[in-house]
Coordinates of C-alpha atoms and ligand atoms in Angstrom, one line a residue:
Chain A
X68 CA 95.8 131.7 91.1
X69 CA 93.0 134.3 91.4
X70 CA 94.0 134.5 95.1
X71 CA 97.6 135.5 94.5
X72 CA 96.7 138.2 92.1
X73 CA 93.9 139.9 93.9
X74 CA 96.0 141.9 96.4
X75 CA 97.8 143.7 93.6
X76 CA 95.0 146.0 92.7
X77 CA 94.5 147.0 89.1
X78 CA 96.9 144.4 87.7
X79 CA 96.4 144.3 84.0
X80 CA 95.3 140.9 82.6
X81 CA 98.8 140.6 81.0
X82 CA 100.3 140.6 84.5
X83 CA 98.1 137.7 85.6
X84 CA 99.1 135.6 82.6
X85 CA 102.7 136.3 83.2
X86 CA 102.4 135.0 86.7
X87 CA 100.6 132.0 85.4
X88 CA 103.4 131.4 83.0
X89 CA 106.0 131.5 85.7
X90 CA 104.0 129.1 87.8
X91 CA 103.6 126.6 85.0
X92 CA 107.2 126.9 83.9
X93 CA 108.4 126.4 87.5
X94 CA 106.0 123.4 87.8
X95 CA 107.3 121.9 84.6
X96 CA 110.9 122.3 85.6
X97 CA 110.1 120.7 88.9
X98 CA 108.4 117.7 87.3
X99 CA 111.2 117.2 84.8
X100 CA 113.8 117.6 87.5
X101 CA 112.1 115.0 89.7
X102 CA 111.8 112.6 86.8
X103 CA 115.5 113.0 86.0
X104 CA 116.3 112.4 89.7
X105 CA 114.2 109.2 89.8
X106 CA 115.7 107.7 86.7
X107 CA 119.0 106.6 88.4
X108 CA 116.9 104.9 91.1
X109 CA 114.9 103.0 88.5
X110 CA 117.8 102.2 86.3
X111 CA 119.7 100.8 89.2
X112 CA 117.3 97.9 89.0
X113 CA 118.2 97.1 85.4
X114 CA 120.9 94.4 84.9
X115 CA 124.3 95.4 86.3
X116 CA 127.4 95.5 84.2
X117 CA 128.6 92.1 85.4
X118 CA 125.3 90.6 84.6
X119 CA 125.3 92.2 81.2
X120 CA 128.9 91.1 80.3
X121 CA 127.7 88.6 77.7
X122 CA 128.7 85.1 78.5
X123 CA 129.1 82.5 75.8
X124 CA 128.8 78.8 76.2
X125 CA 130.7 76.3 74.1
X126 CA 129.1 72.8 73.6
X127 CA 130.6 69.6 72.3
X128 CA 128.0 67.8 70.2
X129 CA 129.9 64.7 69.3
X130 CA 128.2 62.6 72.1
X131 CA 124.6 63.6 71.1
X132 CA 123.2 60.8 69.0
X133 CA 120.4 61.3 66.5
X134 CA 117.0 61.6 68.3
X135 CA 118.7 62.7 71.5
X136 CA 118.6 66.1 73.1
X137 CA 120.8 68.0 75.7
X138 CA 120.2 71.0 77.8
X139 CA 123.0 73.5 78.5
X140 CA 122.9 76.8 80.5
X141 CA 123.4 80.1 78.8
X142 CA 122.9 83.4 80.7
X143 CA 121.2 81.5 83.4
X144 CA 118.6 80.1 81.0
X145 CA 118.4 76.6 79.6
X146 CA 119.2 76.1 75.9
X147 CA 117.8 73.1 74.2
X148 CA 119.9 71.3 71.6
X149 CA 118.1 68.5 69.8
X150 CA 119.7 66.2 67.2
X151 CA 116.7 65.8 65.0
X152 CA 115.8 62.6 63.2
X153 CA 115.0 62.8 59.5
X154 CA 111.4 62.2 60.3
X155 CA 111.3 65.2 62.7
X156 CA 113.0 67.5 60.1
X157 CA 110.5 66.2 57.5
X158 CA 107.5 66.9 59.7
X159 CA 108.8 70.4 60.6
X160 CA 109.2 71.3 56.9
X161 CA 105.9 69.9 55.8
X162 CA 103.8 72.3 57.9
X163 CA 101.8 74.9 56.1
X164 CA 103.0 78.3 57.3
X165 CA 99.5 79.7 57.1
X166 CA 98.3 77.6 60.0
X167 CA 101.0 78.8 62.4
X168 CA 100.5 81.4 65.1
X169 CA 104.0 82.8 64.6
X170 CA 104.7 81.8 61.0
X171 CA 108.3 81.0 60.4
X172 CA 109.8 78.4 58.0
X173 CA 111.9 75.6 59.5
X174 CA 115.0 76.5 57.5
X175 CA 114.9 80.0 59.0
X176 CA 115.2 78.5 62.4
X177 CA 118.3 76.3 62.0
X178 CA 121.7 76.5 60.5
X179 CA 122.1 72.8 60.1
X180 CA 118.8 71.0 59.8
X181 CA 119.8 68.2 62.1
X182 CA 120.7 70.5 65.0
X183 CA 117.8 72.5 66.4
X184 CA 119.1 75.0 69.0
X185 CA 116.5 76.9 71.0
X186 CA 116.2 78.9 74.2
X187 CA 114.3 76.5 76.4
X188 CA 111.9 79.0 77.9
X189 CA 108.2 78.9 77.2
X190 CA 107.2 82.2 75.6
X191 CA 104.0 82.2 77.7
X192 CA 105.2 82.8 81.2
X193 CA 108.7 81.4 81.3
X194 CA 108.4 77.8 82.4
X195 CA 110.8 75.2 81.0
X196 CA 108.9 73.0 78.5
X197 CA 109.2 69.2 78.8
X198 CA 110.4 67.0 75.9
X199 CA 114.2 66.9 76.4
X200 CA 114.2 63.5 78.2
X201 CA 113.0 60.4 76.4
X202 CA 110.4 59.9 79.1
X203 CA 109.0 63.4 78.9
X204 CA 105.7 64.2 77.2
X205 CA 106.3 66.0 74.0
X206 CA 102.8 67.2 73.3
X207 CA 100.6 66.7 70.3
X208 CA 103.2 68.1 67.8
X209 CA 106.2 66.0 68.9
X210 CA 108.3 68.9 70.0
X211 CA 107.9 70.2 73.6
X212 CA 105.0 70.5 76.0
X213 CA 104.9 73.1 78.7
X214 CA 103.3 71.7 81.8
X215 CA 102.4 75.1 83.3
X216 CA 99.5 76.1 81.1
X217 CA 99.6 73.5 78.4
X218 CA 101.5 75.1 75.4
X219 CA 102.6 72.6 72.8
X220 CA 105.6 73.2 70.4
X221 CA 106.4 71.3 67.2
X222 CA 109.7 69.7 66.0
X223 CA 110.9 73.1 65.0
X224 CA 110.1 74.7 68.4
X225 CA 107.2 76.6 66.9
X226 CA 104.1 77.3 69.0
X227 CA 101.1 75.2 67.9
X228 CA 98.7 75.1 70.7
X229 CA 98.0 76.7 74.1
X230 CA 98.5 80.2 75.4
X231 CA 102.1 81.0 74.4
X232 CA 102.2 83.7 71.7
X233 CA 105.6 83.0 70.1
X234 CA 107.9 80.3 68.9
X235 CA 110.7 79.2 71.2
X236 CA 113.5 81.7 70.6
X237 CA 116.6 80.8 68.6
X238 CA 119.7 82.2 70.3
X239 CA 122.7 83.5 68.3
X240 CA 125.2 80.7 67.8
X241 CA 128.1 79.7 65.7
X242 CA 129.4 76.3 64.7
X243 CA 133.1 76.2 65.5
X244 CA 133.5 72.8 64.0
X245 CA 131.1 70.1 62.8
X246 CA 130.6 68.9 66.3
X247 CA 131.1 71.9 68.5
X248 CA 129.0 75.1 68.8
X249 CA 129.3 78.4 70.6
X250 CA 126.2 79.9 71.9
X251 CA 126.0 83.7 72.4
Chain B
X32 CA 89.9 116.5 118.5
X33 CA 92.0 118.1 121.2
X34 CA 90.8 119.9 124.3
X35 CA 89.8 116.7 126.1
X36 CA 90.2 116.7 129.8
X37 CA 92.2 114.0 131.4
X38 CA 92.5 113.3 135.2
X39 CA 96.1 112.2 135.0
X40 CA 98.3 115.3 135.1
X41 CA 101.1 113.8 133.0
X42 CA 98.7 112.7 130.3
X43 CA 97.1 116.1 130.3
X44 CA 100.5 117.8 130.0
X45 CA 101.5 115.6 127.1
X46 CA 98.1 115.9 125.4
X47 CA 98.1 119.7 125.4
X48 CA 101.4 119.6 123.5
X49 CA 100.8 116.5 121.4
X50 CA 97.1 115.4 121.3
X51 CA 97.8 111.7 120.9
X52 CA 95.6 110.8 123.9
X53 CA 92.7 112.9 122.5
X54 CA 93.1 111.2 119.2
X55 CA 93.1 107.8 120.8
X56 CA 90.1 108.6 122.9
X57 CA 88.2 110.0 120.0
X58 CA 88.8 107.1 117.7
X59 CA 89.2 104.0 119.9
X60 CA 87.2 104.8 123.0
X61 CA 84.4 107.2 122.3
X62 CA 84.0 106.4 118.6
X63 CA 80.2 106.0 118.3
X64 CA 79.6 102.5 116.8
X65 CA 76.3 101.2 115.6
X66 CA 74.9 99.0 118.3
X67 CA 73.7 96.2 115.9
X68 CA 77.1 95.1 114.4
X69 CA 77.3 91.3 114.1
X70 CA 80.3 89.0 114.2
X71 CA 81.2 89.7 110.5
X72 CA 82.3 93.1 111.7
X73 CA 85.1 91.5 113.7
X74 CA 87.3 90.7 110.6
X75 CA 88.7 94.2 110.1
X76 CA 90.3 94.3 113.5
X77 CA 91.4 90.7 113.1
X78 CA 93.2 91.6 109.8
X79 CA 94.9 94.4 111.7
X80 CA 95.9 92.0 114.4
X81 CA 97.4 89.7 111.7
X82 CA 99.3 92.6 110.2
X83 CA 101.0 93.2 113.6
X84 CA 101.8 89.5 114.0
X85 CA 103.3 89.4 110.5
X86 CA 105.6 92.4 111.1
X87 CA 106.6 91.1 114.5
X88 CA 107.5 87.6 113.4
X89 CA 109.0 89.0 110.1
X90 CA 111.5 91.3 111.8
X91 CA 112.9 88.4 113.8
X92 CA 112.9 86.1 110.8
X93 CA 114.9 88.7 108.9
X94 CA 117.6 88.5 111.6
X95 CA 118.3 84.8 110.7
X96 CA 117.7 85.1 106.9
X97 CA 120.1 86.0 104.1
X98 CA 118.8 87.1 100.7
X99 CA 121.4 85.4 98.5
X100 CA 120.6 82.6 96.1
X101 CA 123.5 80.5 97.3
X102 CA 122.4 80.5 101.0
X103 CA 118.7 81.5 101.2
X104 CA 117.3 78.0 101.2
X105 CA 119.8 77.0 103.8
X106 CA 119.2 80.1 105.8
X107 CA 115.5 79.2 106.2
X108 CA 116.4 75.7 107.2
X109 CA 118.9 77.2 109.7
X110 CA 116.0 79.2 111.1
X111 CA 113.9 76.1 111.3
X112 CA 116.5 73.9 113.0
X113 CA 119.0 76.0 114.8
X114 CA 117.6 79.4 115.8
X115 CA 115.8 79.3 119.1
X116 CA 112.1 79.1 118.4
X117 CA 113.0 79.7 114.8
X118 CA 110.5 77.0 113.7
X119 CA 107.8 78.9 115.7
X120 CA 108.6 82.2 114.1
X121 CA 108.6 80.8 110.6
X122 CA 105.4 78.7 111.0
X123 CA 103.7 81.7 112.6
X124 CA 104.8 83.9 109.6
X125 CA 104.1 81.3 106.9
X126 CA 100.6 80.4 108.2
X127 CA 100.0 84.0 109.3
X128 CA 100.0 85.0 105.7
X129 CA 97.1 82.5 105.1
X130 CA 95.1 83.7 108.1
X131 CA 95.7 87.3 107.1
X132 CA 94.1 86.5 103.7
X133 CA 91.3 84.6 105.3
X134 CA 90.4 87.6 107.5
X135 CA 90.7 90.0 104.6
X136 CA 88.6 87.8 102.2
X137 CA 85.8 87.5 104.8
X138 CA 86.1 91.3 105.5
X139 CA 85.7 92.0 101.7
X140 CA 82.7 89.7 101.3
X141 CA 81.1 91.2 104.4
X142 CA 81.4 94.6 102.6
X143 CA 79.8 93.1 99.5
X144 CA 76.9 91.6 101.3
X145 CA 76.1 94.6 103.4
X146 CA 76.8 97.1 100.6
X147 CA 79.5 98.8 102.6
X148 CA 81.1 100.0 99.4
X149 CA 78.3 102.4 98.6
X150 CA 78.2 106.2 99.2
X151 CA 79.6 107.7 101.3
X152 CA 82.1 104.9 101.7
X153 CA 83.6 104.7 98.2
X154 CA 87.1 105.8 99.2
X155 CA 87.0 103.6 102.3
X156 CA 86.3 100.7 99.9
X157 CA 89.0 101.8 97.5
X158 CA 91.6 102.0 100.2
X159 CA 90.7 98.6 101.4
X160 CA 91.3 97.2 97.8
X161 CA 94.6 99.0 97.7
X162 CA 95.6 97.3 100.9
X163 CA 94.6 94.0 99.4
X164 CA 96.7 94.7 96.3
X165 CA 99.8 95.6 98.3
X166 CA 99.2 92.6 100.5
X167 CA 99.2 90.4 97.4
X168 CA 102.5 91.9 96.3
X169 CA 104.0 91.4 99.8
X170 CA 102.9 87.8 100.1
X171 CA 104.1 87.0 96.6
X172 CA 107.6 88.4 97.3
X173 CA 107.7 86.7 100.7
X174 CA 107.0 83.4 99.1
X175 CA 110.1 83.8 96.9
X176 CA 112.4 84.3 99.9
X177 CA 112.8 80.6 100.9
X178 CA 114.1 80.0 97.4
X179 CA 112.4 76.6 96.9
X180 CA 111.1 75.3 93.6
X181 CA 107.7 77.0 94.0
X182 CA 109.4 80.2 95.1
X183 CA 111.5 80.2 91.9
X184 CA 108.8 79.2 89.5
X185 CA 106.1 81.2 91.0
X186 CA 108.4 84.2 90.7
X187 CA 109.2 83.3 87.1
X188 CA 105.6 82.9 86.0
X189 CA 104.3 86.0 87.9
X190 CA 107.0 88.4 86.7
X191 CA 106.5 87.1 83.2
X192 CA 102.9 88.3 83.3
X193 CA 104.4 91.7 82.6
X194 CA 106.0 90.5 79.3
X195 CA 102.4 90.5 78.0
X196 CA 102.4 94.3 78.0
X197 CA 102.7 95.4 74.4
X198 CA 106.1 97.0 73.2
X199 CA 107.7 97.6 76.6
X200 CA 106.8 94.2 78.2
X201 CA 110.3 92.7 77.9
X202 CA 112.0 95.8 79.2
X203 CA 109.7 95.7 82.3
X204 CA 110.5 92.1 83.0
X205 CA 114.2 92.7 82.7
X206 CA 113.9 95.6 85.0
X207 CA 112.0 93.5 87.5
X208 CA 114.6 90.8 87.4
X209 CA 117.7 92.9 87.2
X210 CA 119.0 90.2 84.8
X211 CA 117.9 87.7 82.1
X212 CA 116.0 85.4 84.4
X213 CA 114.9 85.3 88.1
X214 CA 118.2 85.3 89.9
X215 CA 120.2 86.8 92.7
X216 CA 119.4 90.4 92.0
X217 CA 115.7 89.4 91.9
X218 CA 115.9 87.7 95.3
X219 CA 117.7 90.7 96.8
X220 CA 115.2 93.3 95.7
X221 CA 112.3 91.1 96.6
X222 CA 113.6 91.0 100.2
X223 CA 114.1 94.7 100.3
X224 CA 110.5 95.2 99.1
X225 CA 109.1 92.5 101.3
X226 CA 110.5 94.4 104.2
X227 CA 109.2 97.7 103.0
X228 CA 105.6 97.0 101.8
X229 CA 104.1 95.9 105.2
X230 CA 104.9 99.4 106.4
X231 CA 103.2 100.9 103.3
X232 CA 100.2 98.7 104.3
X233 CA 100.3 100.3 107.8
X234 CA 100.1 103.7 106.3
X235 CA 97.2 102.6 104.1
X236 CA 95.4 101.0 107.1
X237 CA 95.8 104.4 108.9
X238 CA 94.0 106.2 106.0
X239 CA 91.5 103.4 105.8
X240 CA 90.6 104.0 109.5
X241 CA 90.5 107.8 109.1
X242 CA 88.1 107.3 106.2
X243 CA 86.1 104.9 108.4
X244 CA 85.8 107.3 111.3
X245 CA 84.8 110.0 108.9
X246 CA 81.9 108.1 107.2
X247 CA 81.4 105.9 110.2
X248 CA 80.7 102.1 110.3
X249 CA 78.0 100.6 108.1
X250 CA 75.8 98.0 109.9
X251 CA 73.9 94.9 109.1
X252 CA 70.7 96.9 108.2
X253 CA 72.7 99.1 105.9
X254 CA 70.8 102.2 107.0
X255 CA 72.3 105.4 108.4
X256 CA 72.7 106.0 112.1
X257 CA 70.0 108.4 113.1
X258 CA 71.4 109.5 116.5
X259 CA 72.9 108.5 119.8
X260 CA 70.2 106.0 120.4
X261 CA 71.5 103.9 117.5
X262 CA 75.1 103.8 118.8
X263 CA 77.3 102.6 121.7
X264 CA 80.8 103.7 122.4
X265 CA 83.6 101.6 120.9
X266 CA 85.1 101.0 124.3
X267 CA 84.3 98.8 126.1
X268 CA 81.6 97.2 124.0
X269 CA 83.6 96.5 120.8
X270 CA 87.0 96.3 122.3
X271 CA 85.9 93.4 124.3
X272 CA 84.1 91.9 121.3
X273 CA 87.2 92.3 119.1
X274 CA 89.3 90.7 121.9
X275 CA 87.0 87.7 122.0
X276 CA 87.3 87.5 118.2
X277 CA 91.1 87.4 118.5
X278 CA 90.8 84.6 120.9
X279 CA 88.7 82.5 118.5
X280 CA 91.1 83.4 115.6
X281 CA 94.1 82.3 117.6
X282 CA 92.4 78.9 118.3
X283 CA 92.3 78.2 114.6
X284 CA 95.6 79.9 113.7
X285 CA 97.7 78.3 116.4
X286 CA 95.9 75.0 115.8
X287 CA 97.3 75.0 112.3
X288 CA 100.7 76.3 113.4
X289 CA 101.1 73.6 116.0
X290 CA 99.3 70.6 114.4
X291 CA 99.4 71.1 110.7
X292 CA 102.0 73.8 109.9
X293 CA 102.4 72.8 106.3
X294 CA 98.7 72.4 105.6
X295 CA 98.6 75.4 103.3
X296 CA 102.1 74.8 101.8
X297 CA 103.4 73.0 98.8
X298 CA 105.9 70.1 99.4
X299 CA 107.8 71.3 96.3
X300 CA 108.9 74.4 98.1
X301 CA 111.1 72.2 100.3
X302 CA 113.2 71.4 97.2
X303 CA 115.8 74.0 96.5
X304 CA 115.2 76.2 93.5
X305 CA 116.4 74.7 90.2
X306 CA 116.3 77.1 87.2
X307 CA 116.6 74.2 84.7
X308 CA 113.6 72.1 85.9
X309 CA 110.0 73.3 86.2
X310 CA 108.0 71.2 88.6
X311 CA 105.3 69.3 86.6
X312 CA 102.5 71.1 88.4
X313 CA 103.1 74.6 89.6
X314 CA 100.4 76.3 91.7
X315 CA 100.5 79.6 93.5
X316 CA 99.5 80.0 97.1
X317 CA 95.8 79.3 97.7
X318 CA 94.9 83.0 98.1
X319 CA 95.9 83.6 94.5
X320 CA 94.1 80.6 92.9
X321 CA 90.9 82.3 91.7
X322 CA 93.0 84.9 89.8
X323 CA 95.3 82.2 88.5
X324 CA 92.2 80.4 87.1
X325 CA 91.1 83.5 85.3
X326 CA 94.5 83.9 83.8
X327 CA 94.4 80.4 82.4
X328 CA 90.8 80.6 81.3
X329 CA 91.7 83.0 78.5
X330 CA 93.6 81.2 75.7
X331 CA 95.6 84.3 74.9
X332 CA 98.6 85.7 76.7
X333 CA 97.7 89.4 76.8
X334 CA 94.0 88.6 77.2
X335 CA 94.6 86.4 80.2
X336 CA 96.7 89.0 82.0
X337 CA 94.2 91.7 81.3
X338 CA 91.4 89.6 82.6
X339 CA 93.3 88.7 85.7
X340 CA 94.1 92.3 86.6
X341 CA 90.7 93.4 85.4
X342 CA 89.1 91.0 87.9
X343 CA 90.5 93.2 90.7
X344 CA 90.4 96.6 89.1
X345 CA 86.7 96.3 88.4
X346 CA 86.1 96.0 92.1
X347 CA 87.2 99.6 92.5
X348 CA 84.2 100.7 90.4
X349 CA 81.7 98.7 92.3
X350 CA 80.2 101.7 94.1
X351 CA 79.2 103.2 90.7
X352 CA 78.3 99.9 89.0
X353 CA 75.8 98.9 91.7
X354 CA 72.8 101.1 90.9
X355 CA 70.8 100.2 93.9
X356 CA 70.6 102.7 96.8
X357 CA 69.8 100.0 99.3
X358 CA 72.9 98.8 101.0
X359 CA 72.2 95.6 102.9
X360 CA 71.4 92.4 101.1
X361 CA 68.9 91.8 103.9
X362 CA 66.5 94.0 102.0
X363 CA 67.5 92.9 98.5
X364 CA 66.0 89.5 97.9
X365 CA 67.5 88.9 94.5
X366 CA 70.9 90.5 95.2
X367 CA 71.1 88.2 98.2
X368 CA 70.9 85.1 96.0
X369 CA 73.3 86.6 93.4
X370 CA 75.8 87.3 96.2
X371 CA 75.9 83.7 97.2
X372 CA 76.3 82.6 93.6
X373 CA 79.1 85.1 93.2
X374 CA 80.8 83.7 96.3
X375 CA 80.4 80.1 94.9
X376 CA 81.8 81.2 91.6
X377 CA 84.9 82.6 93.3
X378 CA 85.3 79.2 95.2
X379 CA 84.9 77.3 91.9
X380 CA 87.6 79.5 90.3
X381 CA 89.8 78.8 93.2
X382 CA 89.4 75.1 92.8
X383 CA 90.0 75.3 89.0
X384 CA 93.2 77.3 89.7
X385 CA 94.5 74.4 91.9
X386 CA 94.0 71.7 89.2
X387 CA 96.2 71.0 86.2
X388 CA 94.6 72.8 83.2
X389 CA 93.2 69.8 81.4
X390 CA 89.9 68.4 80.3
X391 CA 86.7 69.7 81.8
X392 CA 88.6 71.9 84.3
X393 CA 89.4 74.2 81.4
X394 CA 85.7 74.4 80.5
X395 CA 84.6 74.9 84.1
X396 CA 87.2 77.6 84.5
X397 CA 86.0 79.5 81.5
X398 CA 82.3 79.3 82.5
X399 CA 83.2 80.5 86.0
X400 CA 85.4 83.3 84.6
X401 CA 82.4 84.5 82.5
X402 CA 80.2 84.3 85.5
X403 CA 82.6 86.3 87.6
X404 CA 82.5 89.2 85.1
X405 CA 78.8 88.9 84.4
X406 CA 78.2 89.7 88.1
X407 CA 79.0 93.3 87.5
X408 CA 76.6 94.3 84.7
X409 CA 74.0 92.2 86.4
X410 CA 74.4 94.3 89.6
X411 CA 73.8 97.4 87.5
X412 CA 70.6 96.0 86.0
X413 CA 69.4 94.6 89.2
X414 CA 69.5 98.0 91.0
X415 CA 67.0 99.2 88.4
X416 CA 64.5 96.3 88.5
X417 CA 64.7 94.8 92.0
X418 CA 62.0 95.7 94.5
X419 CA 63.7 96.1 97.8
X420 CA 61.9 95.1 101.0
X421 CA 60.8 98.1 103.2
X422 CA 63.7 99.5 105.3
X423 CA 63.3 100.0 109.1
X424 CA 63.2 103.7 110.2
X425 CA 66.2 103.4 112.4
X426 CA 68.6 100.9 113.9
X427 CA 66.8 101.2 117.2
X428 CA 63.3 101.0 115.8
X429 CA 62.9 97.3 115.0
X430 CA 64.5 96.2 118.3
X431 CA 62.2 98.4 120.4
X432 CA 59.1 97.5 118.5
X433 CA 59.9 93.9 118.9
X434 CA 60.0 94.3 122.7
X435 CA 56.9 96.2 123.7
X436 CA 55.6 98.5 121.0
X437 CA 54.8 102.2 121.4
X438 CA 56.0 103.1 124.9
X439 CA 59.6 102.4 124.8
X440 CA 60.1 103.5 121.3
X441 CA 58.8 107.0 121.7
X442 CA 61.3 108.7 124.0
X443 CA 64.2 107.0 122.2
X444 CA 63.1 108.2 118.8
X445 CA 62.8 111.7 119.9
X446 CA 66.4 111.8 121.1
Ligands
HEM649 C1 101.9 92.0 105.1 C2 102.7 91.4 105.9 C3 103.5 90.2 105.4 C4 103.1 89.1 104.6 C5 101.7 88.9 104.0 C6 104.2 88.2 104.5 C7 104.2 87.0 103.8 C8 105.3 86.1 103.7 C9 105.3 84.8 103.1 C10 104.0 84.2 102.4 C11 106.5 84.3 103.3 C12 106.9 82.9 102.9 C13 106.9 81.9 104.0 C14 107.4 80.6 103.7 O1 106.9 79.9 102.8 O2 108.5 80.2 104.2 C15 107.3 85.2 104.0 C16 108.7 85.0 104.3 C17 109.5 85.9 104.9 N1 109.1 87.2 105.4 FE1 107.2 87.9 105.3 N2 105.3 88.8 105.2 C18 104.9 89.9 105.8 C19 105.6 90.8 106.5 C20 107.0 90.7 106.7 C21 107.9 91.6 107.4 C22 107.4 93.0 107.9 C23 109.2 91.1 107.4 C24 110.5 91.7 107.9 C25 110.6 92.8 108.5 C26 109.1 89.8 106.8 C27 110.2 89.0 106.6 C28 110.2 87.7 106.0 C29 111.3 86.9 105.9 C30 112.8 87.1 106.4 C31 110.9 85.7 105.2 C32 111.8 84.5 104.8 C33 111.7 83.4 105.8 C34 110.6 82.4 105.5 O3 110.5 82.0 104.4 O4 110.0 82.0 106.5 N3 107.8 89.6 106.4 N4 106.6 86.4 104.2
FES650 S1 104.5 79.1 80.8 FE1 104.4 77.6 79.3 S2 102.3 77.5 79.0 FE2 102.4 79.0 80.5

């Protein structure tokens, strides 16, 4: 900046700072303009309109007996629906909230206590926890066990052990009748 | 750089207008190279060779491939079964990635042992690490392309690492995916980037070599070149040595390609991706295992991710962490031992990363992770307390003294 101002001999200090101001202003406009121009490029990577168009999934629950679980797909992700036994509900309610990593009471996580509906994606790094099939390991807390890095969830889908920070998410859903539910 | 004289008139004509021949002669023929380089100095050019192989095979693979979740798995099988020599292209590319990493890892540990990261080569070292980072990104995205189970779940786990970022984590992950899970938009952009990044690597390699030819090669003694008596021209001495190295590399590389092409692979990746079933034991490719072990060693999501990235980032600061002025481990008796321990720790981490995270593996992984990070403060302390062995006066000196003292050494040392 000193360079550009030296040829004009005797320029008062005010003149120098005016030139500096012009340079900074032009620089700022250039940076802001480039940022604005880059945004469409970045935003093009976000979900497209057709991906966003919220899909809903309707599920008939009449065939799911107590103690059984089914997995349905919603927005490309598995949703776990478990028909809980009385013992499972009981053990989910008994838990002292103070000992939970992500404290949440069981009745805040269900609309009907016997139907536990969860997004079946481990909140650690996104694997699908095991525990849906009768032969699957369910972990120490009787809910789900994630084989990837060993997270264990309880019968309310709350995180109890392992690296995952949060409970399994509860999707928005509506019971259409006693035995059918719409997810999304 | 220009102004070289060439006998050939055409070459001379071109060179006066575009000095490519001068540049080539300056940096690949006349380049004064320390005369005492050992075989560990071969791995830089070997890595460069592998980069060329990857781009060459990749471009032809891309002609048979289609980045769509409905057909990608089948397209790779089509390459394997129907395309002429498609099996060869794919096996060269697939195993090429492994051999590329083998070369680069040896190259990095060579730099560690001989202190090549120290002044004036800090930027040379940093550029090398950048190449390594971009390579990891490229290999990760390439592994997603065949759209097998490991492709899908590797992509899911690795992209989810970014969800650990506070506040904006979930937005970043959605941005990476272009949806709510790893899906077709993800595969498409990974292919686009997998095609692009190797060329970014080329550009970085170019800068890496410019930096090398500015600060010149280090050497096994780790002392500066004192003059022409310490060097020999790159061509023909090192061109022939590098060529020989390529021959040996090809023996191993093609041995695997032809006799054990799936040695480095996971059988699960021959099962088409299924977004509803995670394989019981997911492991990344072998070259990521140490970092995977560090990720799992920390029983906290954000902590694990920070430690994993930190394990690489910290290497950028190595030139300033290591407080010793002596480069080569040859003259640092304690550092030499710590180097081998560090290498062993990295191998243990790699083993832990390959095992299911249960029982004592978890404990071993944690100890090894602690040891990995302990290496760096230890280096700093070591530089202050270690007594280095006496350094030779020049690269030529010990050789000449060894032969017949006095006589021969004198005229050379004057030069
Ligand atoms: C730094 C260089 C590169 C690395 C480390 C790399 C790595 C990989 C890896 C690990 C795979 C998975 C192989 C498998 O399991 O099947 C892959 C696949 C693929 N790569 Fe690359 N790659 C590189 C350069 C390129 C380039 C330059 C292109 C294209 C121009 C390319 C095109 C492909 C294609 C089409 C596939 C899918 C076919 C297949 O799976 O074999 N690659 N790459
Ligand atoms: S993804 Fe479930 S424990 Fe890591």
